[in-house]
Amino acid sequence: MKFEIMRDRLLDGLSDVMKAISQKVAIPILTGIKIEANEKGITMTGSDSDITICTFIPAEENGEQIIHVFEKGSIVLQAKVFSEIVRKLPTNDVTIEVASGLQTQITSGKSDFHLIGSDAEDYPILPEVKDEYSFSMPSDLMKSIIRETVFAVSQQETRPILTGVHWESKDGGLSCIATDSHRLARRLTVPENMPEIPFSVVIPGKSLQELNKILPDNTEIVNIVIADQQILFKTRNVLFYSRLLEGNYPDTSRLIPAEYKTSLIVNGRLLLQAIDRASLLAREERNNIVRFSTNEGKGIEISSNSPEVGKVEELVETIEVSGEELKISFSAKYMMDALKAIDGQDIAVHFTGAMRPFILKSVEDDSILQLILPVRTY
Amino acid sequence: MKFEIMRDRLLDGLSDVMKAISQKVAIPILTGIKIEANEKGITMTGSDSDITICTFIPAEENGEQIIHVFEKGSIVLQAKVFSEIVRKLPTNDVTIEVASGLQTQITSGKSDFHLIGSDAEDYPILPEVKDEYSFSMPSDLMKSIIRETVFAVSQQETRPILTGVHWESKDGGLSCIATDSHRLARRLTVPENMPEIPFSVVIPGKSLQELNKILPDNTEIVNIVIADQQILFKTRNVLFYSRLLEGNYPDTSRLIPAEYKTSLIVNGRLLLQAIDRASLLAREERNNIVRFSTNEGKGIEISSNSPEVGKVEELVETIEVSGEELKISFSAKYMMDALKAIDGQDIAVHFTGAMRPFILKSVEDDSILQLILPVRTY
């Protein structure tokens, strides 16, 4: 294998692949990156068994020669040291050559590195994913869906299925739900060309977080292919594989209240900032609970107190209030996460009593729903 | 105590004082900030016993009213929660009032905080520092001196005196020396109005690092006042006190060679980058040693190797070489620290043999000297 490549392009590709690399892997070769070169370009693969990322750099793009492949071939190089070397090379021209055996020479300017590689034959084979169930959506929409749900997955391994986000076909659309059993985030959307046969998969939250870092902030189309134990996200030059979680996701539909006793509309940003301030004192007590009460149509009073540090009270103006007066307490963190997910618009909050879950929605748009279980303090 | 203040100005002052605050203090009241208000303005004090920072915000500045003091007085508030509250207040107008007893009310917009304060009478009294030995220099020069020496202090407590930087009057000027016994950094300068009676003090490295964060990047004059166990750095609105280290600093003058066997001049930035690359493989072995050899006038060869990972070689062009051929090995980290301190100019490196300390200087300027002890590998 021998090729010459622009360092900046190699770095871009590496930075994607590195997101799958972990130093804590059971198979030692997975601390490496597999590099394959042929006349079309080079392909790099990184994996931690759960996530596998494959990136392709074309030899030519828009008439510009990015890579000269002199000899095709493949090698596995230590991911950490290889990416650090590439980052610090003195010029933008890099030549990578597997010289004798697995010895790999990396040359740039007057720098000359020799790395001891591993045989690419020993690298695990990519999971085979058939294009049976597949659909697609723009990258920026995919990123929103991830951002609006993934924060609500469970951080505990006691119920492993809850560490994932449940993606399910529903009424011709896609429903994405995450819950840690104290709060729930749901996002509905209608992707293009949904498969006709219904599907239901649970994607590890960690995989979606890494995918979110790789996806571009634009309307480039992402193809989603679902197989038995794997899901594959395809963009033009990147393949992102994640294993799926096994088991049945709990039915959460009954949790979501359909009737409300108190409803209000409030500016999401103002409410978020007030909760953030109130949580400063709540945090000192380590429970992070704030109190929330309607105030005879004047607004909402947010308060918290910590006997040793002090207390805080703040009035937040409401745009509209209807129904019964209410006093309720909840986790400031859950409320802030939910408000950030709905992001700044006017928000409708619907309650069915101080001890029942309450929901938050955007006033303009029904596609996002956030649900929070209150805490008993009054 | 009651005053109204612009939040931004309060935040600026707080960010200085917070640099002295530590959660690990023996005296509980030192987790707080002392606030004193009188008709001239407010003074805030933070301390961790080793460092004490005092900042003054004037009631009026350039004709602009910054603070309205309604009632003078003082209080101690929990530093962490107070600074977080101020940072998140909804408007730029803040009123702080000690209401009943030690209860302190912080109001801004519709936010209303009550913090439980402590009695300012219980706060330790500032050390008294007489203006006996004092001199001054511009803030940006002081920052350079700190940056060029403090990295070389010892990180180990086995010889506590080496964790400080030795400031000493010498030939009408100031000599600043730091060493961890493997390398040494020396900076000479001639401040204004040096005291006639000689002095010699050792300032904790940590204090200088914190001072460096607070000092402005401009020519504002810093007054340095030296007392028995304290040193005080004064700028217009900030007082920075540090304790001094006790004990005698070792005599380092004999370490510095006066005759050289090999000398070379090289571009500091190119050498730094080459060492940085070579250290990528050196680091894998955890000893971080690179080899350096002259190459018959063609330049310097930098190399390192790690049996399990690979090796690297690089030729760095020299501007001038004189004396014997040389092969030497040293810590890449020490070399990089020294080159960063001299910062990018053409650098003279003088050797007296493979097992003797060598020195680095700027070609233009004799005021900075960096010394490194080599390591035996050849």
Short mmCIF file of N, CA and C in Angstrom, two decimals, chain A residues 123-238:
data_model
loop_
_atom_site.label_atom_id
_atom_site.label_comp_id
_atom_site.label_asym_id
_atom_site.label_seq_id
_atom_site.Cartn_x
_atom_site.Cartn_y
_atom_site.Cartn_z
N TYR A 123 -8.59 -7.70 11.31
CA TYR A 123 -9.59 -6.73 11.77
C TYR A 123 -10.99 -7.31 11.58
N PRO A 124 -11.90 -7.13 12.56
CA PRO A 124 -13.24 -7.71 12.44
C PRO A 124 -13.94 -7.24 11.16
N ILE A 125 -14.75 -8.13 10.60
CA ILE A 125 -15.50 -7.80 9.38
C ILE A 125 -16.72 -6.97 9.76
N LEU A 126 -17.06 -6.00 8.92
CA LEU A 126 -18.23 -5.14 9.18
C LEU A 126 -19.51 -5.97 9.23
N PRO A 127 -20.44 -5.61 10.11
CA PRO A 127 -21.70 -6.33 10.14
C PRO A 127 -22.41 -6.18 8.78
N GLU A 128 -23.09 -7.25 8.37
CA GLU A 128 -23.82 -7.15 7.12
C GLU A 128 -25.22 -6.62 7.41
N VAL A 129 -25.60 -5.56 6.74
CA VAL A 129 -26.91 -4.97 6.98
C VAL A 129 -27.65 -4.94 5.65
N LYS A 130 -28.75 -5.69 5.57
CA LYS A 130 -29.54 -5.70 4.33
C LYS A 130 -30.44 -4.47 4.26
N ASP A 131 -30.65 -4.00 3.05
CA ASP A 131 -31.44 -2.78 2.86
C ASP A 131 -32.94 -3.02 2.98
N GLU A 132 -33.34 -3.92 3.86
CA GLU A 132 -34.74 -4.34 3.89
C GLU A 132 -35.65 -3.22 4.43
N TYR A 133 -35.32 -2.77 5.65
CA TYR A 133 -36.08 -1.66 6.22
C TYR A 133 -35.23 -0.42 6.11
N SER A 134 -35.61 0.51 5.29
CA SER A 134 -34.81 1.72 5.24
C SER A 134 -35.68 2.92 4.95
N PHE A 135 -35.27 4.05 5.48
CA PHE A 135 -35.95 5.31 5.20
C PHE A 135 -34.89 6.40 5.30
N SER A 136 -35.30 7.65 5.10
CA SER A 136 -34.28 8.70 5.09
C SER A 136 -34.85 10.02 5.58
N MET A 137 -33.95 10.87 6.01
CA MET A 137 -34.35 12.23 6.42
C MET A 137 -33.13 13.13 6.35
N PRO A 138 -33.35 14.46 6.31
CA PRO A 138 -32.20 15.38 6.26
C PRO A 138 -31.39 15.31 7.56
N SER A 139 -30.09 15.52 7.42
CA SER A 139 -29.18 15.43 8.56
C SER A 139 -29.58 16.37 9.70
N ASP A 140 -29.96 17.62 9.37
CA ASP A 140 -30.27 18.56 10.46
C ASP A 140 -31.52 18.14 11.23
N LEU A 141 -32.49 17.52 10.53
CA LEU A 141 -33.68 17.02 11.23
C LEU A 141 -33.30 15.87 12.16
N MET A 142 -32.45 14.99 11.66
CA MET A 142 -31.96 13.86 12.48
C MET A 142 -31.27 14.36 13.74
N LYS A 143 -30.46 15.41 13.58
CA LYS A 143 -29.76 15.97 14.75
C LYS A 143 -30.76 16.55 15.76
N SER A 144 -31.80 17.21 15.27
CA SER A 144 -32.82 17.75 16.19
C SER A 144 -33.49 16.63 16.96
N ILE A 145 -33.86 15.58 16.24
CA ILE A 145 -34.55 14.46 16.89
C ILE A 145 -33.68 13.87 17.99
N ILE A 146 -32.40 13.73 17.70
CA ILE A 146 -31.49 13.17 18.71
C ILE A 146 -31.43 14.10 19.92
N ARG A 147 -31.20 15.40 19.65
CA ARG A 147 -31.05 16.38 20.71
C ARG A 147 -32.30 16.47 21.59
N GLU A 148 -33.47 16.26 20.98
CA GLU A 148 -34.72 16.43 21.72
C GLU A 148 -35.10 15.23 22.55
N THR A 149 -34.43 14.11 22.36
CA THR A 149 -34.83 12.90 23.09
C THR A 149 -33.70 12.27 23.92
N VAL A 150 -32.46 12.29 23.39
CA VAL A 150 -31.44 11.40 23.95
C VAL A 150 -31.08 11.74 25.40
N PHE A 151 -31.24 13.02 25.79
CA PHE A 151 -30.88 13.41 27.17
C PHE A 151 -31.73 12.68 28.21
N ALA A 152 -32.90 12.19 27.80
CA ALA A 152 -33.83 11.59 28.77
C ALA A 152 -33.60 10.09 28.98
N VAL A 153 -32.62 9.49 28.29
CA VAL A 153 -32.38 8.05 28.52
C VAL A 153 -31.82 7.86 29.93
N SER A 154 -32.00 6.65 30.45
CA SER A 154 -31.50 6.34 31.78
C SER A 154 -29.97 6.26 31.77
N GLN A 155 -29.36 6.78 32.83
CA GLN A 155 -27.91 6.68 32.96
C GLN A 155 -27.53 5.44 33.75
N GLN A 156 -28.54 4.74 34.26
CA GLN A 156 -28.26 3.55 35.07
C GLN A 156 -28.45 2.28 34.27
N GLU A 157 -27.64 1.28 34.61
CA GLU A 157 -27.70 0.01 33.89
C GLU A 157 -28.68 -0.96 34.53
N THR A 158 -29.46 -0.50 35.54
CA THR A 158 -30.39 -1.41 36.20
C THR A 158 -31.46 -1.92 35.24
N ARG A 159 -31.95 -1.05 34.36
CA ARG A 159 -32.85 -1.51 33.30
C ARG A 159 -32.21 -1.12 31.97
N PRO A 160 -31.35 -1.99 31.43
CA PRO A 160 -30.54 -1.62 30.25
C PRO A 160 -31.36 -1.07 29.08
N ILE A 161 -32.58 -1.57 28.91
CA ILE A 161 -33.37 -1.15 27.76
C ILE A 161 -33.65 0.37 27.79
N LEU A 162 -33.71 0.93 29.02
CA LEU A 162 -34.00 2.36 29.15
C LEU A 162 -32.79 3.25 28.84
N THR A 163 -31.60 2.63 28.62
CA THR A 163 -30.44 3.45 28.23
C THR A 163 -30.47 3.77 26.73
N GLY A 164 -31.51 3.25 26.04
CA GLY A 164 -31.64 3.52 24.61
C GLY A 164 -32.85 4.38 24.29
N VAL A 165 -32.93 4.81 23.04
CA VAL A 165 -34.09 5.57 22.56
C VAL A 165 -34.91 4.64 21.67
N HIS A 166 -36.21 4.61 21.93
CA HIS A 166 -37.10 3.71 21.22
C HIS A 166 -37.57 4.35 19.91
N TRP A 167 -37.16 3.79 18.78
CA TRP A 167 -37.61 4.26 17.46
C TRP A 167 -38.61 3.25 16.93
N GLU A 168 -39.77 3.75 16.56
CA GLU A 168 -40.87 2.85 16.19
C GLU A 168 -41.68 3.49 15.07
N SER A 169 -42.09 2.69 14.10
CA SER A 169 -42.97 3.24 13.07
C SER A 169 -44.37 3.34 13.66
N LYS A 170 -45.04 4.44 13.38
CA LYS A 170 -46.36 4.66 14.00
C LYS A 170 -47.20 5.54 13.08
N ASP A 171 -48.34 5.04 12.66
CA ASP A 171 -49.26 5.81 11.82
C ASP A 171 -48.53 6.43 10.61
N GLY A 172 -47.68 5.64 9.98
CA GLY A 172 -46.98 6.13 8.79
C GLY A 172 -45.80 7.04 9.09
N GLY A 173 -45.58 7.31 10.39
CA GLY A 173 -44.46 8.19 10.76
C GLY A 173 -43.50 7.46 11.68
N LEU A 174 -42.59 8.25 12.29
CA LEU A 174 -41.59 7.69 13.19
C LEU A 174 -41.80 8.30 14.56
N SER A 175 -41.86 7.46 15.60
CA SER A 175 -41.97 7.94 16.97
C SER A 175 -40.65 7.62 17.69
N CYS A 176 -40.05 8.62 18.32
CA CYS A 176 -38.79 8.42 19.06
C CYS A 176 -39.06 8.77 20.52
N ILE A 177 -38.81 7.82 21.40
CA ILE A 177 -39.12 8.03 22.82
C ILE A 177 -37.94 7.63 23.69
N ALA A 178 -37.64 8.48 24.67
CA ALA A 178 -36.64 8.12 25.68
C ALA A 178 -37.23 8.39 27.04
N THR A 179 -36.96 7.52 27.99
CA THR A 179 -37.41 7.76 29.37
C THR A 179 -36.46 7.10 30.35
N ASP A 180 -36.28 7.75 31.50
CA ASP A 180 -35.50 7.12 32.57
C ASP A 180 -36.44 6.77 33.72
N SER A 181 -37.73 6.78 33.47
CA SER A 181 -38.83 6.47 34.38
C SER A 181 -39.17 7.62 35.33
N HIS A 182 -38.39 8.73 35.28
CA HIS A 182 -38.77 9.94 36.03
C HIS A 182 -39.26 11.04 35.08
N ARG A 183 -38.85 10.93 33.82
CA ARG A 183 -39.28 11.89 32.81
C ARG A 183 -39.19 11.19 31.46
N LEU A 184 -39.88 11.80 30.49
CA LEU A 184 -39.96 11.16 29.18
C LEU A 184 -39.89 12.24 28.11
N ALA A 185 -39.20 11.92 27.00
CA ALA A 185 -39.14 12.84 25.86
C ALA A 185 -39.65 12.10 24.63
N ARG A 186 -40.55 12.72 23.88
CA ARG A 186 -41.09 12.06 22.68
C ARG A 186 -41.04 13.02 21.50
N ARG A 187 -40.59 12.48 20.37
CA ARG A 187 -40.54 13.29 19.15
C ARG A 187 -41.19 12.49 18.05
N LEU A 188 -42.18 13.10 17.37
CA LEU A 188 -42.83 12.45 16.23
C LEU A 188 -42.39 13.14 14.96
N THR A 189 -42.20 12.37 13.90
CA THR A 189 -41.84 12.98 12.63
C THR A 189 -42.28 12.06 11.50
N VAL A 190 -42.34 12.59 10.28
CA VAL A 190 -42.74 11.76 9.14
C VAL A 190 -41.60 11.76 8.11
N PRO A 191 -40.68 10.77 8.20
CA PRO A 191 -39.57 10.71 7.25
C PRO A 191 -40.07 10.31 5.86
N GLU A 192 -39.20 10.49 4.86
CA GLU A 192 -39.55 10.05 3.51
C GLU A 192 -39.47 8.53 3.44
N ASN A 193 -40.21 7.98 2.51
CA ASN A 193 -40.22 6.54 2.19
C ASN A 193 -40.07 5.61 3.39
N MET A 194 -41.03 5.77 4.38
CA MET A 194 -41.03 4.85 5.52
C MET A 194 -41.35 3.44 5.01
N PRO A 195 -40.68 2.41 5.57
CA PRO A 195 -40.98 1.05 5.12
C PRO A 195 -42.41 0.67 5.49
N GLU A 196 -43.03 -0.18 4.66
CA GLU A 196 -44.44 -0.50 4.92
C GLU A 196 -44.62 -1.44 6.09
N ILE A 197 -43.65 -2.34 6.30
CA ILE A 197 -43.74 -3.27 7.43
C ILE A 197 -43.30 -2.53 8.69
N PRO A 198 -44.12 -2.57 9.76
CA PRO A 198 -43.75 -1.80 10.96
C PRO A 198 -42.46 -2.31 11.60
N PHE A 199 -41.73 -1.40 12.26
CA PHE A 199 -40.53 -1.81 12.98
C PHE A 199 -40.49 -1.15 14.35
N SER A 200 -39.66 -1.68 15.22
CA SER A 200 -39.53 -1.16 16.59
C SER A 200 -38.14 -1.54 17.07
N VAL A 201 -37.25 -0.54 17.25
CA VAL A 201 -35.88 -0.82 17.68
C VAL A 201 -35.50 0.13 18.81
N VAL A 202 -34.51 -0.28 19.60
CA VAL A 202 -34.01 0.58 20.68
C VAL A 202 -32.52 0.83 20.42
N ILE A 203 -32.17 2.11 20.19
CA ILE A 203 -30.80 2.49 19.82
C ILE A 203 -30.09 3.03 21.06
N PRO A 204 -28.90 2.50 21.39
CA PRO A 204 -28.20 2.99 22.59
C PRO A 204 -28.04 4.52 22.55
N GLY A 205 -28.33 5.18 23.67
CA GLY A 205 -28.19 6.64 23.74
C GLY A 205 -26.79 7.09 23.37
N LYS A 206 -25.79 6.35 23.81
CA LYS A 206 -24.41 6.73 23.53
C LYS A 206 -24.14 6.75 22.02
N SER A 207 -24.67 5.77 21.30
CA SER A 207 -24.48 5.74 19.84
C SER A 207 -25.06 7.00 19.21
N LEU A 208 -26.27 7.37 19.64
CA LEU A 208 -26.91 8.55 19.04
C LEU A 208 -26.13 9.82 19.36
N GLN A 209 -25.54 9.89 20.57
CA GLN A 209 -24.73 11.06 20.91
C GLN A 209 -23.51 11.17 20.00
N GLU A 210 -22.85 10.04 19.73
CA GLU A 210 -21.69 10.07 18.83
C GLU A 210 -22.12 10.39 17.40
N LEU A 211 -23.23 9.79 16.97
CA LEU A 211 -23.74 10.07 15.63
C LEU A 211 -24.01 11.56 15.46
N ASN A 212 -24.60 12.16 16.49
CA ASN A 212 -24.92 13.60 16.45
C ASN A 212 -23.67 14.45 16.22
N LYS A 213 -22.52 14.00 16.77
CA LYS A 213 -21.28 14.77 16.62
C LYS A 213 -20.76 14.69 15.18
N ILE A 214 -21.09 13.61 14.49
CA ILE A 214 -20.54 13.38 13.15
C ILE A 214 -21.42 13.98 12.07
N LEU A 215 -22.73 13.96 12.28
CA LEU A 215 -23.64 14.43 11.23
C LEU A 215 -23.45 15.91 10.96
N PRO A 216 -23.50 16.31 9.69
CA PRO A 216 -23.35 17.73 9.36
C PRO A 216 -24.62 18.52 9.68
N ASP A 217 -24.46 19.83 9.93
CA ASP A 217 -25.59 20.73 10.23
C ASP A 217 -26.22 21.22 8.93
N ASN A 218 -26.57 20.33 8.05
CA ASN A 218 -27.19 20.79 6.81
C ASN A 218 -28.23 19.78 6.36
N THR A 219 -28.74 19.94 5.16
CA THR A 219 -29.87 19.12 4.73
C THR A 219 -29.42 17.88 3.96
N GLU A 220 -28.14 17.56 3.99
CA GLU A 220 -27.67 16.31 3.37
C GLU A 220 -28.52 15.14 3.87
N ILE A 221 -28.87 14.25 2.95
CA ILE A 221 -29.77 13.15 3.31
C ILE A 221 -29.02 12.04 4.07
N VAL A 222 -29.64 11.58 5.15
CA VAL A 222 -29.12 10.43 5.89
C VAL A 222 -30.04 9.25 5.60
N ASN A 223 -29.46 8.14 5.15
CA ASN A 223 -30.25 6.92 4.97
C ASN A 223 -30.13 6.07 6.22
N ILE A 224 -31.25 5.58 6.70
CA ILE A 224 -31.26 4.77 7.91
C ILE A 224 -31.69 3.36 7.50
N VAL A 225 -30.84 2.39 7.78
CA VAL A 225 -31.13 1.00 7.41
C VAL A 225 -31.20 0.18 8.71
N ILE A 226 -32.31 -0.52 8.87
CA ILE A 226 -32.51 -1.28 10.11
C ILE A 226 -32.39 -2.77 9.83
N ALA A 227 -31.56 -3.45 10.60
CA ALA A 227 -31.44 -4.90 10.47
C ALA A 227 -31.76 -5.54 11.81
N ASP A 228 -31.46 -6.83 11.95
CA ASP A 228 -31.83 -7.54 13.15
C ASP A 228 -31.22 -6.95 14.42
N GLN A 229 -29.90 -6.88 14.43
CA GLN A 229 -29.23 -6.42 15.66
C GLN A 229 -28.44 -5.15 15.44
N GLN A 230 -28.59 -4.58 14.24
CA GLN A 230 -27.78 -3.41 13.88
C GLN A 230 -28.66 -2.35 13.24
N ILE A 231 -28.22 -1.09 13.39
CA ILE A 231 -28.81 -0.02 12.61
C ILE A 231 -27.65 0.69 11.92
N LEU A 232 -27.88 1.11 10.67
CA LEU A 232 -26.82 1.76 9.90
C LEU A 232 -27.31 3.12 9.43
N PHE A 233 -26.50 4.15 9.70
CA PHE A 233 -26.79 5.50 9.22
C PHE A 233 -25.79 5.81 8.12
N LYS A 234 -26.29 6.13 6.92
CA LYS A 234 -25.40 6.37 5.79
C LYS A 234 -25.48 7.81 5.33
N THR A 235 -24.35 8.48 5.26
CA THR A 235 -24.31 9.75 4.53
C THR A 235 -23.38 9.52 3.34
N ARG A 236 -23.09 10.58 2.59
CA ARG A 236 -22.34 10.42 1.35
C ARG A 236 -21.05 9.64 1.57
N ASN A 237 -20.24 10.06 2.56
CA ASN A 237 -18.93 9.44 2.73
C ASN A 237 -18.73 8.72 4.06
N VAL A 238 -19.78 8.66 4.88
CA VAL A 238 -19.63 8.02 6.19
C VAL A 238 -20.70 6.96 6.40
#
